[in-house]
Backbone as JSON Lines, residues from 0, in Angstrom:
{"i":0,"aa":"X","n":[0.35,18.95,-18.22],"ca":[-0.55,18.1,-17.48],"c":[0.25,17.37,-16.4]}
{"i":1,"aa":"X","n":[-0.32,17.26,-15.2],"ca":[0.33,16.62,-14.07],"c":[0.08,15.12,-14.09]}
{"i":2,"aa":"X","n":[1.12,14.35,-13.84],"ca":[0.96,12.91,-13.75],"c":[0.32,12.53,-12.43]}
{"i":3,"aa":"X","n":[-0.55,11.56,-12.46],"ca":[-1.24,11.04,-11.28],"c":[-0.4,9.88,-10.76]}
{"i":4,"aa":"X","n":[0.36,10.1,-9.69],"ca":[1.28,9.09,-9.18],"c":[0.75,8.45,-7.9]}
{"i":5,"aa":"X","n":[1.14,7.22,-7.67],"ca":[0.76,6.46,-6.48],"c":[2.02,6.03,-5.76]}
{"i":6,"aa":"X","n":[1.87,5.61,-4.51],"ca":[3.01,5.16,-3.73],"c":[3.15,3.64,-3.82]}
{"i":7,"aa":"X","n":[4.38,3.21,-3.97],"ca":[4.75,1.79,-4.0],"c":[5.8,1.57,-2.93]}
{"i":8,"aa":"X","n":[5.74,0.43,-2.24],"ca":[6.67,0.19,-1.14],"c":[7.34,-1.16,-1.28]}
{"i":9,"aa":"X","n":[8.57,-1.22,-0.78],"ca":[9.29,-2.48,-0.61],"c":[9.44,-2.67,0.89]}
{"i":10,"aa":"X","n":[8.79,-3.69,1.41],"ca":[8.82,-3.93,2.86],"c":[10.16,-4.51,3.31]}
{"i":11,"aa":"X","n":[10.88,-5.16,2.42],"ca":[12.2,-5.7,2.77],"c":[13.22,-4.58,2.97]}
{"i":12,"aa":"X","n":[13.23,-3.62,2.06],"ca":[14.19,-2.51,2.12],"c":[13.65,-1.31,2.91]}
{"i":13,"aa":"X","n":[12.36,-1.33,3.21],"ca":[11.69,-0.25,3.92],"c":[11.87,1.09,3.2]}
{"i":14,"aa":"X","n":[11.47,1.07,1.93],"ca":[11.5,2.27,1.11],"c":[10.19,2.38,0.34]}
{"i":15,"aa":"X","n":[9.86,3.6,-0.06],"ca":[8.66,3.83,-0.86],"c":[8.98,4.88,-1.92]}
{"i":16,"aa":"X","n":[8.31,4.74,-3.06],"ca":[8.52,5.65,-4.19],"c":[7.18,5.97,-4.83]}
{"i":17,"aa":"X","n":[7.06,7.15,-5.42],"ca":[5.9,7.5,-6.22],"c":[6.16,7.02,-7.64]}
{"i":18,"aa":"X","n":[5.17,6.32,-8.19],"ca":[5.29,5.8,-9.55],"c":[3.91,5.83,-10.22]}
{"i":19,"aa":"X","n":[3.92,5.71,-11.54],"ca":[2.67,5.56,-12.28],"c":[2.09,4.18,-12.0]}
{"i":20,"aa":"X","n":[0.76,4.12,-11.91],"ca":[0.08,2.85,-11.68],"c":[-0.62,2.35,-12.94]}
{"i":21,"aa":"X","n":[-0.88,3.27,-13.87],"ca":[-1.48,2.92,-15.15],"c":[-0.72,3.65,-16.25]}
{"i":22,"aa":"X","n":[-0.85,3.17,-17.47],"ca":[-0.1,3.77,-18.58],"c":[-0.42,5.24,-18.77]}
{"i":23,"aa":"X","n":[-1.71,5.61,-18.75],"ca":[-2.09,7.01,-18.9],"c":[-2.19,7.62,-17.5]}
{"i":24,"aa":"X","n":[-1.09,8.12,-16.99],"ca":[-1.01,8.62,-15.62],"c":[-1.81,9.9,-15.4]}
{"i":25,"aa":"X","n":[-2.35,10.49,-16.45],"ca":[-3.14,11.71,-16.28],"c":[-4.59,11.4,-15.96]}
{"i":26,"aa":"X","n":[-4.98,10.13,-16.08],"ca":[-6.39,9.77,-15.87],"c":[-6.57,8.82,-14.69]}
{"i":27,"aa":"X","n":[-5.66,8.81,-13.76],"ca":[-5.74,7.91,-12.62],"c":[-6.84,8.29,-11.64]}
{"i":28,"aa":"X","n":[-6.99,7.46,-10.63],"ca":[-8.0,7.69,-9.61],"c":[-7.39,7.47,-8.23]}
{"i":29,"aa":"X","n":[-7.8,8.27,-7.26],"ca":[-7.34,8.1,-5.89],"c":[-7.95,6.84,-5.26]}
{"i":30,"aa":"X","n":[-8.96,6.27,-5.91],"ca":[-9.64,5.09,-5.37],"c":[-9.14,3.79,-6.0]}
{"i":31,"aa":"X","n":[-8.08,3.84,-6.74],"ca":[-7.55,2.67,-7.43],"c":[-7.09,1.62,-6.41]}
{"i":32,"aa":"X","n":[-7.44,0.34,-6.65],"ca":[-7.11,-0.71,-5.69],"c":[-5.8,-1.43,-5.99]}
{"i":33,"aa":"X","n":[-5.31,-1.31,-7.22],"ca":[-4.05,-1.96,-7.58],"c":[-3.45,-1.27,-8.79]}
{"i":34,"aa":"X","n":[-2.27,-1.7,-9.14],"ca":[-1.53,-1.1,-10.25],"c":[-1.57,-2.02,-11.46]}
{"i":35,"aa":"X","n":[-1.63,-1.44,-12.62],"ca":[-1.51,-2.21,-13.86],"c":[-0.06,-2.34,-14.29]}
{"i":36,"aa":"X","n":[0.82,-1.58,-13.65],"ca":[2.24,-1.57,-13.98],"c":[3.02,-2.18,-12.82]}
{"i":37,"aa":"X","n":[3.94,-3.07,-13.12],"ca":[4.79,-3.68,-12.09],"c":[6.06,-2.84,-11.95]}
{"i":38,"aa":"X","n":[6.37,-2.48,-10.72],"ca":[7.6,-1.75,-10.42],"c":[8.46,-2.61,-9.51]}
{"i":39,"aa":"X","n":[9.74,-2.67,-9.81],"ca":[10.69,-3.43,-8.99],"c":[11.45,-2.47,-8.08]}
{"i":40,"aa":"X","n":[11.77,-2.94,-6.89],"ca":[12.55,-2.13,-5.96],"c":[13.95,-1.91,-6.56]}
{"i":41,"aa":"X","n":[14.42,-0.67,-6.59],"ca":[15.74,-0.4,-7.14],"c":[16.87,-0.96,-6.28]}
{"i":42,"aa":"X","n":[16.57,-1.31,-5.02],"ca":[17.6,-1.86,-4.13],"c":[17.73,-3.37,-4.23]}
{"i":43,"aa":"X","n":[16.58,-4.08,-4.21],"ca":[16.63,-5.54,-4.13],"c":[15.95,-6.25,-5.3]}
{"i":44,"aa":"X","n":[15.26,-5.52,-6.17],"ca":[14.57,-6.03,-7.35],"c":[13.3,-6.82,-7.02]}
{"i":45,"aa":"X","n":[12.84,-6.79,-5.76],"ca":[11.57,-7.41,-5.4],"c":[10.45,-6.56,-5.98]}
{"i":46,"aa":"X","n":[9.34,-7.17,-6.38],"ca":[8.2,-6.41,-6.87],"c":[7.68,-5.52,-5.73]}
{"i":47,"aa":"X","n":[7.44,-4.25,-6.05],"ca":[6.98,-3.31,-5.03],"c":[5.46,-3.4,-4.87]}
{"i":48,"aa":"X","n":[5.0,-3.19,-3.65],"ca":[3.58,-3.26,-3.3],"c":[2.89,-1.94,-3.59]}
{"i":49,"aa":"X","n":[1.76,-2.0,-4.28],"ca":[0.94,-0.82,-4.52],"c":[0.28,-0.42,-3.2]}
{"i":50,"aa":"X","n":[0.51,0.81,-2.75],"ca":[-0.01,1.26,-1.46],"c":[-1.14,2.27,-1.6]}
{"i":51,"aa":"X","n":[-1.24,2.96,-2.72],"ca":[-2.24,4.0,-2.9],"c":[-1.63,5.38,-2.79]}
{"i":52,"aa":"X","n":[-2.43,6.38,-3.05],"ca":[-1.92,7.76,-3.07],"c":[-1.67,8.34,-1.69]}
{"i":53,"aa":"X","n":[-2.37,7.84,-0.67],"ca":[-2.31,8.46,0.66],"c":[-1.33,7.79,1.62]}
{"i":54,"aa":"X","n":[-0.51,6.88,1.14],"ca":[0.44,6.21,2.02],"c":[1.56,7.18,2.39]}
{"i":55,"aa":"X","n":[1.8,7.29,3.68],"ca":[2.93,8.09,4.18],"c":[3.97,7.11,4.68]}
{"i":56,"aa":"X","n":[5.06,6.99,3.96],"ca":[6.09,6.02,4.32],"c":[6.7,6.36,5.68]}
{"i":57,"aa":"X","n":[6.8,5.36,6.56],"ca":[7.46,5.59,7.84],"c":[8.96,5.8,7.64]}
{"i":58,"aa":"X","n":[9.61,6.29,8.66],"ca":[11.06,6.41,8.57],"c":[11.65,5.0,8.5]}
{"i":59,"aa":"X","n":[12.8,4.89,7.92],"ca":[13.46,3.59,7.75],"c":[13.71,2.91,9.1]}
{"i":60,"aa":"X","n":[13.89,3.69,10.15],"ca":[14.18,3.14,11.48],"c":[12.93,2.65,12.22]}
{"i":61,"aa":"X","n":[11.74,2.98,11.72],"ca":[10.5,2.63,12.42],"c":[9.99,1.27,11.93]}
{"i":62,"aa":"X","n":[10.6,0.21,12.43],"ca":[10.25,-1.14,11.97],"c":[8.83,-1.53,12.35]}
{"i":63,"aa":"X","n":[8.3,-1.0,13.44],"ca":[6.92,-1.29,13.84],"c":[5.94,-0.74,12.81]}
{"i":64,"aa":"X","n":[6.16,0.47,12.34],"ca":[5.29,1.08,11.34],"c":[5.39,0.34,10.01]}
{"i":65,"aa":"X","n":[6.59,-0.09,9.63],"ca":[6.75,-0.84,8.39],"c":[6.06,-2.2,8.49]}
{"i":66,"aa":"X","n":[6.14,-2.84,9.65],"ca":[5.45,-4.11,9.85],"c":[3.94,-3.92,9.77]}
{"i":67,"aa":"X","n":[3.43,-2.84,10.36],"ca":[1.99,-2.53,10.28],"c":[1.57,-2.33,8.83]}
{"i":68,"aa":"X","n":[2.34,-1.55,8.08],"ca":[2.02,-1.3,6.67],"c":[2.01,-2.61,5.88]}
{"i":69,"aa":"X","n":[2.97,-3.47,6.14],"ca":[3.03,-4.76,5.44],"c":[1.82,-5.63,5.78]}
{"i":70,"aa":"X","n":[1.49,-5.71,7.05],"ca":[0.35,-6.53,7.47],"c":[-0.96,-6.0,6.9]}
{"i":71,"aa":"X","n":[-1.12,-4.67,6.87],"ca":[-2.31,-4.07,6.27],"c":[-2.37,-4.4,4.79]}
{"i":72,"aa":"X","n":[-1.25,-4.24,4.09],"ca":[-1.21,-4.53,2.66],"c":[-1.55,-6.0,2.4]}
{"i":73,"aa":"X","n":[-0.97,-6.9,3.18],"ca":[-1.24,-8.33,3.01],"c":[-2.72,-8.65,3.22]}
{"i":74,"aa":"X","n":[-3.39,-7.9,4.1],"ca":[-4.81,-8.12,4.39],"c":[-5.73,-7.44,3.37]}
{"i":75,"aa":"X","n":[-5.16,-6.68,2.43],"ca":[-5.95,-6.05,1.39],"c":[-6.25,-4.58,1.6]}
{"i":76,"aa":"X","n":[-5.71,-3.97,2.64],"ca":[-5.93,-2.54,2.87],"c":[-4.99,-1.72,1.99]}
{"i":77,"aa":"X","n":[-5.54,-0.64,1.43],"ca":[-4.75,0.29,0.63],"c":[-5.03,1.7,1.12]}
{"i":78,"aa":"X","n":[-4.08,2.57,0.97],"ca":[-4.22,3.95,1.41],"c":[-4.82,4.76,0.27]}
{"i":79,"aa":"X","n":[-6.12,4.57,0.04],"ca":[-6.8,5.12,-1.12],"c":[-7.94,6.04,-0.71]}
{"i":80,"aa":"X","n":[-8.49,6.71,-1.68],"ca":[-9.66,7.55,-1.47],"c":[-9.29,8.93,-0.97]}
{"i":81,"aa":"X","n":[-10.32,9.65,-0.61],"ca":[-10.13,11.04,-0.16],"c":[-9.81,11.13,1.32]}
{"i":82,"aa":"X","n":[-10.02,10.06,2.06],"ca":[-9.79,10.09,3.49],"c":[-11.04,10.48,4.27]}
{"i":83,"aa":"X","n":[-12.11,10.85,3.57],"ca":[-13.36,11.24,4.21],"c":[-14.29,10.04,4.29]}
{"i":84,"aa":"X","n":[-14.21,9.33,5.41],"ca":[-15.1,8.2,5.69],"c":[-15.17,8.05,7.2]}
{"i":85,"aa":"X","n":[-16.15,7.29,7.65],"ca":[-16.35,7.15,9.1],"c":[-15.63,5.95,9.69]}
{"i":86,"aa":"X","n":[-14.94,5.18,8.87],"ca":[-14.2,4.02,9.36],"c":[-12.97,4.47,10.14]}
{"i":87,"aa":"X","n":[-12.49,3.62,11.06],"ca":[-11.29,3.99,11.83],"c":[-10.07,4.17,10.94]}
{"i":88,"aa":"X","n":[-9.17,5.03,11.38],"ca":[-7.92,5.25,10.64],"c":[-7.08,3.98,10.65]}
{"i":89,"aa":"X","n":[-6.32,3.78,9.59],"ca":[-5.43,2.62,9.53],"c":[-4.32,2.79,10.57]}
{"i":90,"aa":"X","n":[-4.02,1.73,11.32],"ca":[-3.0,1.83,12.37],"c":[-1.61,2.12,11.79]}
{"i":91,"aa":"X","n":[-0.8,2.79,12.6],"ca":[0.55,3.15,12.17],"c":[1.63,2.38,12.91]}
{"i":92,"aa":"X","n":[1.23,1.42,13.75],"ca":[2.21,0.56,14.42],"c":[1.63,-0.84,14.51]}
{"i":93,"aa":"X","n":[2.49,-1.82,14.75],"ca":[2.03,-3.2,14.73],"c":[1.23,-3.59,15.97]}
{"i":94,"aa":"X","n":[1.23,-2.73,16.98],"ca":[0.45,-2.98,18.19],"c":[-1.04,-2.96,17.84]}
{"i":95,"aa":"X","n":[-1.72,-4.07,18.07],"ca":[-3.15,-4.17,17.81],"c":[-3.53,-4.36,16.37]}
{"i":96,"aa":"X","n":[-2.57,-4.6,15.49],"ca":[-2.85,-4.71,14.06],"c":[-3.75,-5.9,13.74]}
{"i":97,"aa":"X","n":[-3.52,-7.04,14.38],"ca":[-4.34,-8.23,14.12],"c":[-5.79,-7.97,14.5]}
{"i":98,"aa":"X","n":[-5.98,-7.33,15.64],"ca":[-7.34,-7.01,16.09],"c":[-8.01,-6.03,15.11]}
{"i":99,"aa":"X","n":[-7.27,-5.03,14.65],"ca":[-7.81,-4.07,13.69],"c":[-8.26,-4.79,12.41]}
{"i":100,"aa":"X","n":[-7.42,-5.66,11.88],"ca":[-7.74,-6.37,10.65],"c":[-8.98,-7.24,10.85]}
{"i":101,"aa":"X","n":[-9.03,-7.96,11.96],"ca":[-10.17,-8.84,12.26],"c":[-11.47,-8.07,12.45]}
{"i":102,"aa":"X","n":[-11.39,-6.87,13.05],"ca":[-12.59,-6.09,13.37],"c":[-13.07,-5.17,12.26]}
{"i":103,"aa":"X","n":[-12.35,-5.13,11.14],"ca":[-12.71,-4.2,10.06],"c":[-12.77,-4.87,8.69]}
{"i":104,"aa":"X","n":[-13.54,-5.96,8.55],"ca":[-13.58,-6.66,7.26],"c":[-14.23,-5.87,6.13]}
{"i":105,"aa":"X","n":[-15.05,-4.87,6.46],"ca":[-15.73,-4.07,5.43],"c":[-15.23,-2.63,5.42]}
{"i":106,"aa":"X","n":[-14.02,-2.41,5.89],"ca":[-13.43,-1.06,5.93],"c":[-13.37,-0.47,4.53]}
{"i":107,"aa":"X","n":[-13.6,0.83,4.43],"ca":[-13.61,1.52,3.12],"c":[-12.28,1.42,2.39]}
{"i":108,"aa":"X","n":[-11.19,1.19,3.13],"ca":[-9.88,1.11,2.49],"c":[-9.41,-0.33,2.29]}
{"i":109,"aa":"X","n":[-10.28,-1.28,2.52],"ca":[-9.94,-2.68,2.24],"c":[-10.46,-2.97,0.83]}
{"i":110,"aa":"X","n":[-9.66,-2.6,-0.14],"ca":[-10.09,-2.67,-1.54],"c":[-9.21,-3.6,-2.39]}
{"i":111,"aa":"X","n":[-8.11,-4.06,-1.83],"ca":[-7.17,-4.89,-2.6],"c":[-7.32,-6.37,-2.28]}
{"i":112,"aa":"X","n":[-6.6,-7.15,-3.04],"ca":[-6.57,-8.6,-2.81],"c":[-5.68,-8.9,-1.6]}
{"i":113,"aa":"X","n":[-6.03,-9.97,-0.9],"ca":[-5.15,-10.45,0.16],"c":[-3.99,-11.18,-0.49]}
{"i":114,"aa":"X","n":[-2.79,-10.89,-0.03],"ca":[-1.58,-11.49,-0.6],"c":[-0.54,-11.68,0.49]}
{"i":115,"aa":"X","n":[0.39,-12.57,0.22],"ca":[1.56,-12.72,1.11],"c":[2.73,-12.01,0.46]}
{"i":116,"aa":"X","n":[3.4,-11.17,1.23],"ca":[4.55,-10.44,0.71],"c":[5.62,-11.39,0.21]}
{"i":117,"aa":"X","n":[5.87,-12.46,0.95],"ca":[6.94,-13.4,0.58],"c":[6.67,-14.05,-0.78]}
{"i":118,"aa":"X","n":[5.41,-14.16,-1.18],"ca":[5.05,-14.79,-2.45],"c":[4.82,-13.78,-3.58]}
{"i":119,"aa":"X","n":[4.93,-12.5,-3.29],"ca":[4.63,-11.45,-4.25],"c":[5.87,-11.16,-5.09]}
{"i":120,"aa":"X","n":[5.89,-11.7,-6.28],"ca":[7.06,-11.54,-7.16],"c":[6.67,-11.0,-8.52]}
């Protein structure tokens, strides 16, 4: 049986890893809004952010894309679901990110709690 893994990110170290989000990883869902399991970054030990199954981690050198991912996560957006919806795609750079967040309060991928990365431990 294949494990159902999700992506978790550390915005400080700009790394992402696939990990289990629930104890029974064979029964997960692509629409999950958060993780029941806490994972720590292997580099800095900060709690990693649950991003969803569809998160494509930017390259370590792309600080604009990492900032966009962090801002989206803080606003409650997750890279979840099948990707088949009529809402705009989540931005991949920090240019226009505030406007995107303000203009999409009912976006299909806004399924998580709003949080501050600095306070997420």
